[in-house]
CSV table of C-alpha atoms in Angstrom, one decimal:
chain,number,residue,atom,x,y,z
A,226,MET,CA,73.6,33.9,87.1
A,227,LYS,CA,77.4,33.4,86.7
A,228,LEU,CA,79.2,36.2,85.1
A,229,GLU,CA,82.5,36.1,83.5
A,230,PHE,CA,84.9,39.0,82.8
A,231,GLY,CA,88.2,38.9,80.9
A,232,TYR,CA,91.1,39.4,83.3
A,233,GLY,CA,94.6,39.4,81.8
A,234,GLN,CA,94.9,35.9,80.1
A,235,GLY,CA,92.2,34.5,82.4
A,236,ILE,CA,88.8,35.4,83.7
A,237,GLN,CA,87.1,36.6,86.9
A,238,SER,CA,83.8,35.1,87.7
A,239,VAL,CA,81.0,36.2,89.9
A,240,THR,CA,77.5,35.0,90.7
A,241,VAL,CA,74.6,37.3,90.9
A,242,PRO,CA,71.0,36.5,91.6
A,243,ASP,CA,69.0,36.5,88.3
A,244,GLU,CA,66.4,38.9,89.9
A,245,ASP,CA,69.1,41.4,90.7
A,246,LEU,CA,70.7,41.5,87.4
A,247,ILE,CA,69.4,44.4,85.2
A,248,ALA,CA,71.6,43.6,82.0
A,249,VAL,CA,74.7,42.2,80.6
A,250,LEU,CA,75.9,44.6,78.0
A,251,THR,CA,77.7,43.3,74.9
A,252,ALA,CA,77.7,44.6,71.4
A,253,ASN,CA,74.3,44.6,69.7
A,254,PRO,CA,73.8,41.8,67.1
A,255,MET,CA,74.7,43.3,63.6
A,256,LYS,CA,75.0,41.8,60.1
A,257,HIS,CA,77.9,43.5,58.5
A,258,GLU,CA,77.4,43.5,54.7
A,259,ARG,CA,81.1,44.2,54.0
A,260,ARG,CA,84.4,44.2,55.8
A,261,GLY,CA,87.9,45.4,55.4
A,262,ALA,CA,89.1,46.7,52.1
A,263,GLU,CA,85.8,45.9,50.5
A,264,ALA,CA,83.9,48.3,52.9
A,265,VAL,CA,86.4,51.0,52.1
A,266,GLU,CA,85.9,50.6,48.4
A,267,TYR,CA,82.2,50.5,48.7
A,268,ALA,CA,82.3,53.8,50.7
A,269,LEU,CA,84.5,55.6,48.2
A,270,ASP,CA,82.0,54.4,45.5
A,271,HIS,CA,79.1,55.7,47.4
A,272,PRO,CA,80.3,58.9,49.0
A,273,ILE,CA,77.9,60.7,51.4
A,274,GLY,CA,77.2,64.4,50.8
A,275,ALA,CA,80.1,65.0,48.3
A,276,PRO,CA,80.9,63.9,44.9
A,277,ALA,CA,83.3,61.0,44.2
A,278,LEU,CA,86.9,61.7,45.1
A,279,SER,CA,87.8,61.9,41.4
A,280,GLY,CA,85.4,64.8,41.0
A,281,ILE,CA,87.4,66.7,43.6
A,282,ALA,CA,91.0,65.7,43.0
A,283,LYS,CA,92.6,67.4,40.1
A,284,LYS,CA,96.0,67.3,38.3
A,285,GLY,CA,98.5,69.9,39.7
A,286,MET,CA,97.1,69.7,43.3
A,287,LYS,CA,99.3,68.8,46.3
A,288,ALA,CA,97.2,66.4,48.2
A,289,VAL,CA,97.6,65.4,51.9
A,290,ILE,CA,96.1,62.3,53.6
A,291,VAL,CA,96.0,62.8,57.4
A,292,THR,CA,95.6,59.6,59.3
A,293,SER,CA,95.9,58.3,62.8
A,294,ASP,CA,99.2,57.7,64.7
A,295,ILE,CA,100.4,54.5,66.4
A,296,SER,CA,98.3,54.9,69.5
A,297,ARG,CA,95.0,54.5,67.5
A,298,PRO,CA,93.5,51.3,66.2
A,299,MET,CA,92.7,52.8,62.8
A,300,PRO,CA,94.0,50.3,60.2
A,301,SER,CA,95.5,52.9,57.9
A,302,ARG,CA,97.3,50.3,55.7
A,303,GLU,CA,94.0,48.9,54.6
A,304,VAL,CA,92.5,52.2,53.6
A,305,LEU,CA,95.4,54.2,52.3
A,306,PRO,CA,95.8,52.1,49.1
A,307,SER,CA,92.3,52.7,47.8
A,308,VAL,CA,92.6,56.4,48.5
A,309,ILE,CA,95.9,56.8,46.8
A,310,ARG,CA,94.9,54.8,43.8
A,311,ARG,CA,91.8,57.1,43.2
A,312,LEU,CA,94.0,60.1,43.5
A,313,ASN,CA,96.4,58.8,40.9
A,314,GLU,CA,93.5,58.0,38.6
A,315,ALA,CA,92.4,61.6,38.9
A,316,GLY,CA,95.8,62.8,37.8
A,317,ILE,CA,97.7,63.3,41.0
A,318,PRO,CA,101.1,61.5,41.1
A,319,ASP,CA,102.7,59.7,44.1
A,320,GLY,CA,105.2,62.8,44.2
A,321,ASP,CA,102.3,65.2,44.9
A,322,ILE,CA,100.8,63.1,47.7
A,323,THR,CA,101.8,63.2,51.5
A,324,VAL,CA,100.7,61.0,54.2
A,325,VAL,CA,100.6,62.9,57.6
A,326,PHE,CA,100.3,61.0,60.7
A,327,ALA,CA,98.2,63.0,63.3
A,328,LEU,CA,100.3,63.0,66.6
A,329,GLY,CA,98.3,65.5,68.5
A,330,SER,CA,100.3,65.6,71.7
A,331,HIS,CA,101.7,62.2,71.3
A,332,ARG,CA,105.3,61.2,70.6
A,333,LYS,CA,107.0,61.0,67.2
A,334,HIS,CA,107.1,57.8,65.2
A,335,THR,CA,110.1,55.6,64.4
A,336,GLU,CA,110.6,54.9,60.6
A,337,GLU,CA,109.5,51.2,61.3
A,338,GLU,CA,106.4,52.5,63.0
A,339,LYS,CA,105.5,54.7,60.0
A,340,LYS,CA,106.1,51.7,57.7
A,341,HIS,CA,103.7,49.8,59.8
A,342,LEU,CA,101.1,52.3,59.8
A,343,ALA,CA,101.2,53.0,56.0
A,344,GLY,CA,102.1,49.4,54.8
A,345,GLU,CA,105.2,48.6,53.0
A,346,GLU,CA,104.1,49.4,49.5
A,347,VAL,CA,102.6,52.9,50.4
A,348,PHE,CA,105.6,53.6,52.5
A,349,ALA,CA,108.0,52.9,49.7
A,350,ARG,CA,106.0,55.2,47.1
A,351,ILE,CA,104.7,58.1,49.2
A,352,ARG,CA,106.2,60.6,51.5
A,353,CYS,CA,105.2,59.8,55.0
A,354,GLU,CA,105.6,62.3,57.9
A,355,ASP,CA,104.6,63.2,61.5
A,356,SER,CA,102.4,66.2,62.0
A,357,SER,CA,105.1,67.9,63.9
A,358,ASP,CA,107.8,67.6,61.2
A,359,SER,CA,107.0,70.6,59.1
A,360,GLY,CA,106.2,73.2,61.9
A,361,PHE,CA,102.7,74.9,62.3
A,362,VAL,CA,100.7,77.7,60.6
A,363,HIS,CA,98.4,80.0,62.5
A,364,LEU,CA,95.1,80.1,60.8
A,365,GLY,CA,92.8,81.9,63.4
A,366,VAL,CA,91.1,81.4,66.8
A,367,THR,CA,87.7,79.7,67.6
A,368,LYS,CA,85.1,81.4,69.6
A,369,LYS,CA,86.1,79.5,72.7
A,370,GLY,CA,89.6,80.9,72.3
A,371,THR,CA,91.4,77.8,70.8
A,372,PRO,CA,94.2,78.8,68.5
A,373,VAL,CA,94.0,77.1,65.2
A,374,ASP,CA,97.7,76.3,64.7
A,375,ILE,CA,97.9,73.5,62.1
A,376,CYS,CA,100.6,71.4,60.8
A,377,ARG,CA,102.0,73.2,57.8
A,378,THR,CA,102.1,70.5,55.4
A,379,ALA,CA,98.4,69.8,55.9
A,380,ALA,CA,97.5,73.6,56.2
A,381,GLU,CA,99.2,74.5,52.8
A,382,ALA,CA,97.8,71.5,50.8
A,383,ASP,CA,95.4,72.0,48.0
A,384,LEU,CA,93.4,68.9,49.0
A,385,ARG,CA,93.1,67.6,52.6
A,386,ILE,CA,91.7,64.0,53.1
A,387,CYS,CA,91.2,62.9,56.7
A,388,LEU,CA,91.2,59.2,57.8
A,389,GLY,CA,90.2,57.8,61.1
A,390,ASN,CA,88.2,55.2,62.9
A,391,ILE,CA,85.0,56.2,64.8
A,392,GLU,CA,84.5,55.0,68.4
A,393,PHE,CA,83.0,56.6,71.5
A,394,HIS,CA,85.2,59.2,72.9
A,395,TYR,CA,84.9,60.0,76.6
A,396,PHE,CA,84.8,63.7,76.3
A,397,ALA,CA,84.7,64.5,72.5
A,398,GLY,CA,81.5,62.4,72.1
A,399,TYR,CA,83.0,60.3,69.2
A,400,SER,CA,86.4,60.1,67.4
A,401,GLY,CA,86.7,60.6,63.7
A,402,GLY,CA,85.7,63.5,61.4
A,403,TYR,CA,87.4,66.8,62.1
A,404,LYS,CA,89.4,65.2,65.1
A,405,ALA,CA,92.2,64.4,62.6
A,406,ILE,CA,92.8,68.0,62.3
A,407,MET,CA,92.1,69.1,66.0
A,408,PRO,CA,93.8,67.7,68.0
A,409,GLY,CA,95.4,65.5,65.4
A,410,CYS,CA,97.3,68.2,63.4
A,411,SER,CA,97.4,70.9,66.2
A,412,THR,CA,99.9,72.3,68.6
A,413,TYR,CA,100.2,71.2,72.2
A,414,ASP,CA,99.1,74.7,73.3
A,415,ALA,CA,96.0,74.6,71.1
A,416,ILE,CA,95.1,71.2,72.4
A,417,GLN,CA,95.4,72.3,75.8
A,418,VAL,CA,92.8,75.0,75.4
A,419,ASN,CA,90.3,72.6,73.8
A,420,HIS,CA,90.8,69.8,76.2
A,421,THR,CA,90.2,71.9,79.3
A,422,MET,CA,86.5,71.9,78.3
A,423,MET,CA,86.5,68.1,79.2
A,424,THR,CA,85.2,68.8,82.6
A,425,GLU,CA,81.9,70.5,81.3
A,426,ASN,CA,78.6,68.4,81.8
A,427,ASP,CA,78.0,68.1,78.1
A,428,ALA,CA,81.4,66.8,77.3
A,429,HIS,CA,80.9,63.1,77.3
A,430,ALA,CA,80.8,59.9,75.3
A,431,GLY,CA,78.1,59.6,72.6
A,432,LYS,CA,77.2,63.3,72.6
A,433,LEU,CA,77.8,65.6,69.6
A,434,GLU,CA,75.4,68.4,69.6
A,435,GLY,CA,76.0,70.8,72.6
A,436,ASN,CA,79.3,69.2,73.4
A,437,PRO,CA,81.7,71.9,74.0
A,438,VAL,CA,84.8,69.9,73.1
A,439,ARG,CA,83.4,68.6,69.8
A,440,GLU,CA,81.9,72.0,68.7
A,441,ASP,CA,85.3,73.6,69.4
A,442,ILE,CA,86.9,70.8,67.4
A,443,GLU,CA,84.7,71.3,64.4
A,444,GLU,CA,85.0,75.0,64.3
A,445,ALA,CA,88.8,74.6,64.2
A,446,GLY,CA,88.4,72.1,61.4
A,447,ARG,CA,86.3,74.3,59.5
A,448,ILE,CA,88.9,77.1,59.8
A,449,CYS,CA,91.5,74.9,58.5
A,450,GLY,CA,89.2,73.1,55.9
A,451,VAL,CA,88.8,69.3,55.2
A,452,ASP,CA,87.9,68.3,51.8
A,453,TYR,CA,87.0,64.6,52.2
A,454,ILE,CA,87.0,62.0,54.8
A,455,VAL,CA,87.2,58.3,54.9
A,456,ASN,CA,86.2,56.9,58.4
A,457,CYS,CA,85.9,53.3,59.6
A,458,VAL,CA,83.9,51.5,62.3
A,459,LEU,CA,85.8,48.6,64.0
A,460,ASP,CA,84.5,45.4,65.6
A,461,GLU,CA,85.8,44.3,69.0
A,462,HIS,CA,88.7,42.7,67.3
A,463,LYS,CA,89.7,46.1,65.6
A,464,LYS,CA,88.6,45.0,62.1
A,465,ILE,CA,86.9,47.2,59.6
A,466,VAL,CA,83.0,46.3,59.4
A,467,TYR,CA,81.8,49.6,58.1
A,468,ALA,CA,83.2,52.6,56.3
A,469,VAL,CA,81.9,56.1,55.3
A,470,ALA,CA,83.5,58.6,52.8
A,471,GLY,CA,82.6,62.2,51.7
A,472,ASP,CA,81.6,65.2,53.4
A,473,VAL,CA,83.4,65.7,56.8
A,474,ILE,CA,80.2,66.3,58.8
A,475,GLN,CA,77.4,64.2,56.8
A,476,ALA,CA,79.7,61.1,56.4
A,477,HIS,CA,80.9,61.4,59.9
A,478,ARG,CA,77.5,61.4,61.3
A,479,LYS,CA,76.5,58.4,59.4
A,480,GLY,CA,79.3,56.6,60.8
A,481,CYS,CA,78.4,57.6,64.3
A,482,GLU,CA,74.9,56.2,63.6
A,483,TYR,CA,76.4,52.9,62.7
A,484,LEU,CA,78.5,52.9,65.8
A,485,ASP,CA,75.6,53.6,67.9
A,486,ARG,CA,73.6,50.6,66.5
A,487,MET,CA,76.6,48.4,67.4
A,488,TYR,CA,77.6,49.6,70.8
A,489,ARG,CA,75.0,51.9,72.3
A,490,CYS,CA,73.2,49.6,74.7
A,491,LYS,CA,69.9,50.5,76.2
A,492,ILE,CA,69.2,50.0,80.0
A,493,PRO,CA,65.9,50.4,81.7
A,494,GLU,CA,67.5,52.1,84.8
A,495,LYS,CA,70.8,52.8,86.3
A,496,ALA,CA,72.3,50.1,88.7
A,497,ASP,CA,73.4,50.2,92.4
A,498,ILE,CA,76.6,48.2,91.3
A,499,VAL,CA,78.2,48.2,87.9
A,500,MET,CA,80.7,45.3,87.3
A,501,VAL,CA,83.1,46.1,84.4
A,502,SER,CA,86.3,45.1,82.7
A,503,GLN,CA,88.1,46.0,79.3
A,504,GLY,CA,87.7,42.2,78.4
A,505,GLY,CA,91.2,41.0,79.4
A,506,ALA,CA,94.7,41.1,77.7
A,507,PRO,CA,96.0,43.1,76.0
A,508,LYS,CA,93.4,45.6,76.7
A,509,ASP,CA,93.9,45.6,80.6
A,510,ALA,CA,97.7,45.8,80.8
A,511,ASN,CA,97.6,49.1,82.8
A,512,LEU,CA,95.2,51.5,84.5
A,513,TYR,CA,95.7,54.0,81.7
A,514,GLN,CA,94.1,51.6,79.3
A,515,VAL,CA,91.4,50.4,81.8
A,516,GLN,CA,90.2,54.0,82.3
A,517,LYS,CA,88.2,53.8,79.2
A,518,ALA,CA,86.0,51.2,80.6
A,519,LEU,CA,85.6,52.8,83.8
A,520,ASP,CA,84.4,56.0,82.1
A,521,ASN,CA,81.7,54.1,80.1
A,522,ALA,CA,80.6,52.2,83.3
A,523,LYS,CA,79.9,55.8,85.0
A,524,HIS,CA,76.8,56.2,82.6
A,525,ALA,CA,75.2,52.9,84.2
A,526,VAL,CA,75.7,53.5,87.9
A,527,LYS,CA,73.5,55.5,90.3
A,528,PRO,CA,75.0,58.5,92.0
A,529,GLY,CA,76.6,57.1,95.2
A,530,GLY,CA,76.8,53.6,93.7
A,531,THR,CA,79.6,51.1,93.3
A,532,ILE,CA,81.7,50.4,90.2
A,533,ILE,CA,83.6,47.1,90.4
A,534,LEU,CA,86.4,47.5,88.0
A,535,ALA,CA,88.5,44.5,86.9
A,536,GLY,CA,91.8,45.0,85.2
A,537,GLU,CA,95.0,43.0,85.7
A,538,CYS,CA,97.1,46.2,85.4
A,539,LYS,CA,100.5,44.2,85.4
A,540,GLU,CA,102.2,47.1,84.0
A,541,GLY,CA,101.0,49.3,86.8
A,542,PHE,CA,99.6,52.8,85.9
A,543,GLY,CA,101.0,52.8,82.2
A,544,SER,CA,101.9,56.5,82.0
A,545,GLN,CA,104.4,58.5,84.2
A,546,ILE,CA,102.3,61.7,84.0
A,547,PHE,CA,99.0,59.9,84.8
A,548,GLU,CA,100.8,58.1,87.7
A,549,GLU,CA,102.1,61.4,89.1
A,550,TRP,CA,98.8,63.2,89.0
A,551,LEU,CA,96.9,60.5,90.7
A,552,LEU,CA,99.5,60.2,93.5
A,553,GLN,CA,99.9,63.8,94.0
A,554,ALA,CA,96.2,64.5,94.4
A,555,ALA,CA,94.8,65.1,97.9
A,556,SER,CA,91.2,64.3,96.7
A,557,PRO,CA,89.4,63.4,93.5
A,558,LYS,CA,88.3,67.0,93.2
A,559,ASP,CA,91.9,68.0,93.0
A,560,LEU,CA,92.2,66.3,89.8
A,561,THR,CA,89.4,68.0,88.1
A,562,GLU,CA,90.4,71.4,89.2
A,563,ARG,CA,94.0,70.8,88.2
A,564,ILE,CA,93.0,69.8,84.6
A,565,CYS,CA,91.0,73.1,84.3
A,566,ARG,CA,94.3,75.2,85.0
A,567,GLU,CA,96.7,72.9,83.0
A,568,PHE,CA,96.1,70.2,80.4
A,569,ARG,CA,98.7,67.5,80.2
A,570,LEU,CA,98.5,64.2,78.3
A,571,GLY,CA,98.1,61.5,81.0
A,572,GLY,CA,96.8,64.2,83.5
A,573,HIS,CA,93.7,64.3,81.5
A,574,LYS,CA,93.0,60.6,82.1
A,575,ALA,CA,93.6,61.1,85.9
A,576,ALA,CA,91.2,63.9,85.9
A,577,ALA,CA,88.5,61.7,84.1
A,578,ILE,CA,89.1,59.1,86.9
A,579,GLY,CA,88.7,61.7,89.6
A,580,MET,CA,85.3,62.7,88.0
A,581,VAL,CA,84.0,59.2,88.3
A,582,GLU,CA,85.3,59.0,91.8
A,583,GLU,CA,83.3,62.1,92.8
A,584,MET,CA,80.1,60.2,91.8
A,585,ALA,CA,80.6,56.6,92.8
A,586,ASP,CA,82.9,54.2,95.0
A,587,ILE,CA,85.3,52.2,92.8
A,588,TYR,CA,86.4,48.8,93.8
A,589,LEU,CA,89.5,47.8,91.9
A,590,VAL,CA,90.4,44.2,91.1
A,591,SER,CA,94.0,44.4,89.9
A,592,GLU,CA,97.6,43.2,90.4
A,593,MET,CA,98.6,46.7,91.9
A,594,SER,CA,99.5,46.8,95.4
A,595,ASP,CA,96.7,47.7,98.0
A,596,ASP,CA,98.6,50.8,99.3
A,597,THR,CA,98.8,52.3,95.7
A,598,VAL,CA,95.2,51.5,94.9
A,599,LYS,CA,94.1,53.0,98.3
A,600,SER,CA,96.3,56.2,97.6
A,601,ILE,CA,94.2,56.8,94.3
A,602,PHE,CA,90.9,56.8,96.2
A,603,MET,CA,89.9,53.3,95.2
A,604,THR,CA,89.3,50.2,97.3
A,605,PRO,CA,91.5,47.0,96.4
A,606,PHE,CA,90.2,43.6,96.1
A,607,GLU,CA,91.7,40.2,95.0
A,608,SER,CA,88.6,39.1,93.1
A,609,MET,CA,85.3,40.4,91.6
A,610,GLU,CA,83.5,37.9,93.8
A,611,ALA,CA,84.9,39.4,97.1
A,612,ALA,CA,84.3,43.0,95.9
A,613,TYR,CA,80.6,42.1,95.0
A,614,ARG,CA,80.1,40.7,98.5
A,615,GLU,CA,81.5,43.9,100.0
A,616,ALA,CA,79.4,46.0,97.8
A,617,LEU,CA,76.4,44.2,98.8
A,618,LYS,CA,77.0,45.1,102.5
A,619,LYS,CA,77.3,48.8,101.5
A,620,HIS,CA,73.9,48.5,99.6
A,621,ASN,CA,72.4,46.6,102.6
A,622,GLY,CA,72.4,43.2,101.2
A,623,HIS,CA,70.4,43.8,98.1
A,624,ALA,CA,71.6,45.8,95.0
A,625,LYS,CA,70.6,45.9,91.2
A,626,VAL,CA,73.6,45.1,89.0
A,627,ILE,CA,74.7,45.9,85.6
A,628,ALA,CA,77.5,43.9,84.0
A,629,MET,CA,79.9,45.3,81.2
A,630,PRO,CA,82.3,42.5,80.2
A,631,PHE,CA,83.6,44.7,77.2
A,632,GLY,CA,83.3,48.0,78.9
A,633,GLY,CA,85.7,49.9,76.7
A,634,ALA,CA,83.3,49.3,73.7
A,635,THR,CA,79.8,49.6,75.0
A,636,LEU,CA,78.1,52.7,76.0
A,637,PRO,CA,75.0,52.4,78.5
A,638,VAL,CA,72.1,54.7,77.7
A,639,VAL,CA,69.1,54.9,80.0
A,640,THR,CA,65.8,54.4,78.0
A,641,GLU,CA,63.5,57.3,78.2
């Protein structure tokens, strides 16, 4: 069978014998009943585990709506108008509403970026600020020792509403829910404590119960308190196809279930060789972005197997800290040991790559130089076909294969 993988503006193709191909993983076919703002309105009209927003919001309250920063695909400008209108109808005027962009450990926004995120009308009416603008308030400490230091504007509000999109997260299980508060509205030091748990076995995509990172996030969120969420599930084009509103746990879990039906892909067994890409431009502009597809692919490969990763990476690494960590490491294990000592944005993705490198060989098809690829413990190839031929030699000429042409979205799960 001829397989095709997006690669920059073009494709990489490779032919695999039908009898050796276990599966080609793409989004599960779904009929979405509503999309965009219609899905958001329906969710707000049918809240999960909570009364309607109008039953919670009261005149005289100071309301804060926490939403994602510019690095996330959450289409806040499509959701904010519906939420703000309902707050207005409940008696809370524009002057008592603030939109907070949850930066976590990311950089501050420009005013133009804030306007883009909120939409011009909302930006003109409602105060919009970054989570680092108002300082932080110490509210307590989680059982795992994470300080709950939260953006003052959010911490001191009478009503906290959190927005976000739900997708698989490679160590927090899923995005969304309380994640808008921790790490979204938290200090760098607090995030560092939480994220150092990413190396634990149960900290992986698609896992909520028993995931130490997610459990710590939710304990921090409970200490702060969240009154309401509006979370969205997006399709491969980053358009809203489903939304949930209401209780921060119950509504979030319903959203996770929908995401699972879309993107959790069952496989009968793990493969000797996994071929994976992000699907081409703009998602494979650098290795920092391509890492997400690699991390999902690790769930489909046998220990000691081979992952053939295709990503143009015309921008190289995509993050200075990420690059420094990878190039400074003497071995993949160095990366995982370092992240336990010090969390740094960028370094955490280098550590995630190191964890995959410890379990499988990575053959990288990219525009990065051969010497650079070798220095980060991967094997460079000019094409997926050439990489596949070499992988077959490693596996004695016969190997079972799984293909993941949209690896950043699909999560392989072995059927029990």
